[in-house]
Coordinates of C-alpha atoms in Angstrom, one line a residue:
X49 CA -19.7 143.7 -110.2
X50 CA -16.6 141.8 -110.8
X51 CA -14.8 143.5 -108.0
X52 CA -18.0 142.8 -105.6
X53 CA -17.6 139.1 -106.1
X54 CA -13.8 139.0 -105.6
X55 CA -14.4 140.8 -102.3
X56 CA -16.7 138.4 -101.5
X57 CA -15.2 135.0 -102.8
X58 CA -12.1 135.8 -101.4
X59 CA -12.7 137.7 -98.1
X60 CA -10.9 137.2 -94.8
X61 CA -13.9 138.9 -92.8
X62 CA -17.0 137.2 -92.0
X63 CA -19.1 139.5 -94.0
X64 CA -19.2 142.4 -96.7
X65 CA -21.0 145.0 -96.9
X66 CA -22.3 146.7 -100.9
X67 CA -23.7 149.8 -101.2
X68 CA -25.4 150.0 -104.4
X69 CA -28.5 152.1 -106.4
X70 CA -31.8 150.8 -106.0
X71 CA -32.7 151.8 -109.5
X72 CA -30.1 150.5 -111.7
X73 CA -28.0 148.6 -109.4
X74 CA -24.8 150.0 -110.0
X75 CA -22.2 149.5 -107.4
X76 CA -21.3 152.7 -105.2
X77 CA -18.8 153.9 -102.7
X78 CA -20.5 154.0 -98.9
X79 CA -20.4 157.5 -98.7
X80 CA -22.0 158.2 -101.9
X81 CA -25.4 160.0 -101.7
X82 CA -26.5 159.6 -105.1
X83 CA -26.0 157.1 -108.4
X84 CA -23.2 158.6 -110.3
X85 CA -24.7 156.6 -113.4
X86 CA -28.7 157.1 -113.2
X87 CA -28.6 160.4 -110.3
X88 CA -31.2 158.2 -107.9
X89 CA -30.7 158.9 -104.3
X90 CA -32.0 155.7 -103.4
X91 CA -28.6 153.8 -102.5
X92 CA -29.3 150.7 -100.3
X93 CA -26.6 148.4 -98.4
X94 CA -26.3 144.7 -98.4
X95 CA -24.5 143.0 -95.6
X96 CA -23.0 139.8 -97.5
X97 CA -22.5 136.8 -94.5

């Protein structure tokens, strides 16, 4: 999570994208098909502006 808000506090782009599990929340690469902590394929993306 702390990485996440660096990226975003301190970004040069307009936006950021986080790909993250739907069930636990943790934070996920965007190629990642499944939650390597709970095994939920649900992975969602969040386009930070």
């Amino acid at each position: 999570m702390r990485d996440v808000l660096k990226t975003v506090l301190f970004q040069r782009s307009n936006s950021t994208v986080v790909d993250e599990c739907r069930r636990c929340g943790t934070t996920v690469g965007s190629t990642a098909s499944d939650c390597p902590e709970c095994d939920c394929e649900e992975i969602v993306s969040y386009t930070i502006q």
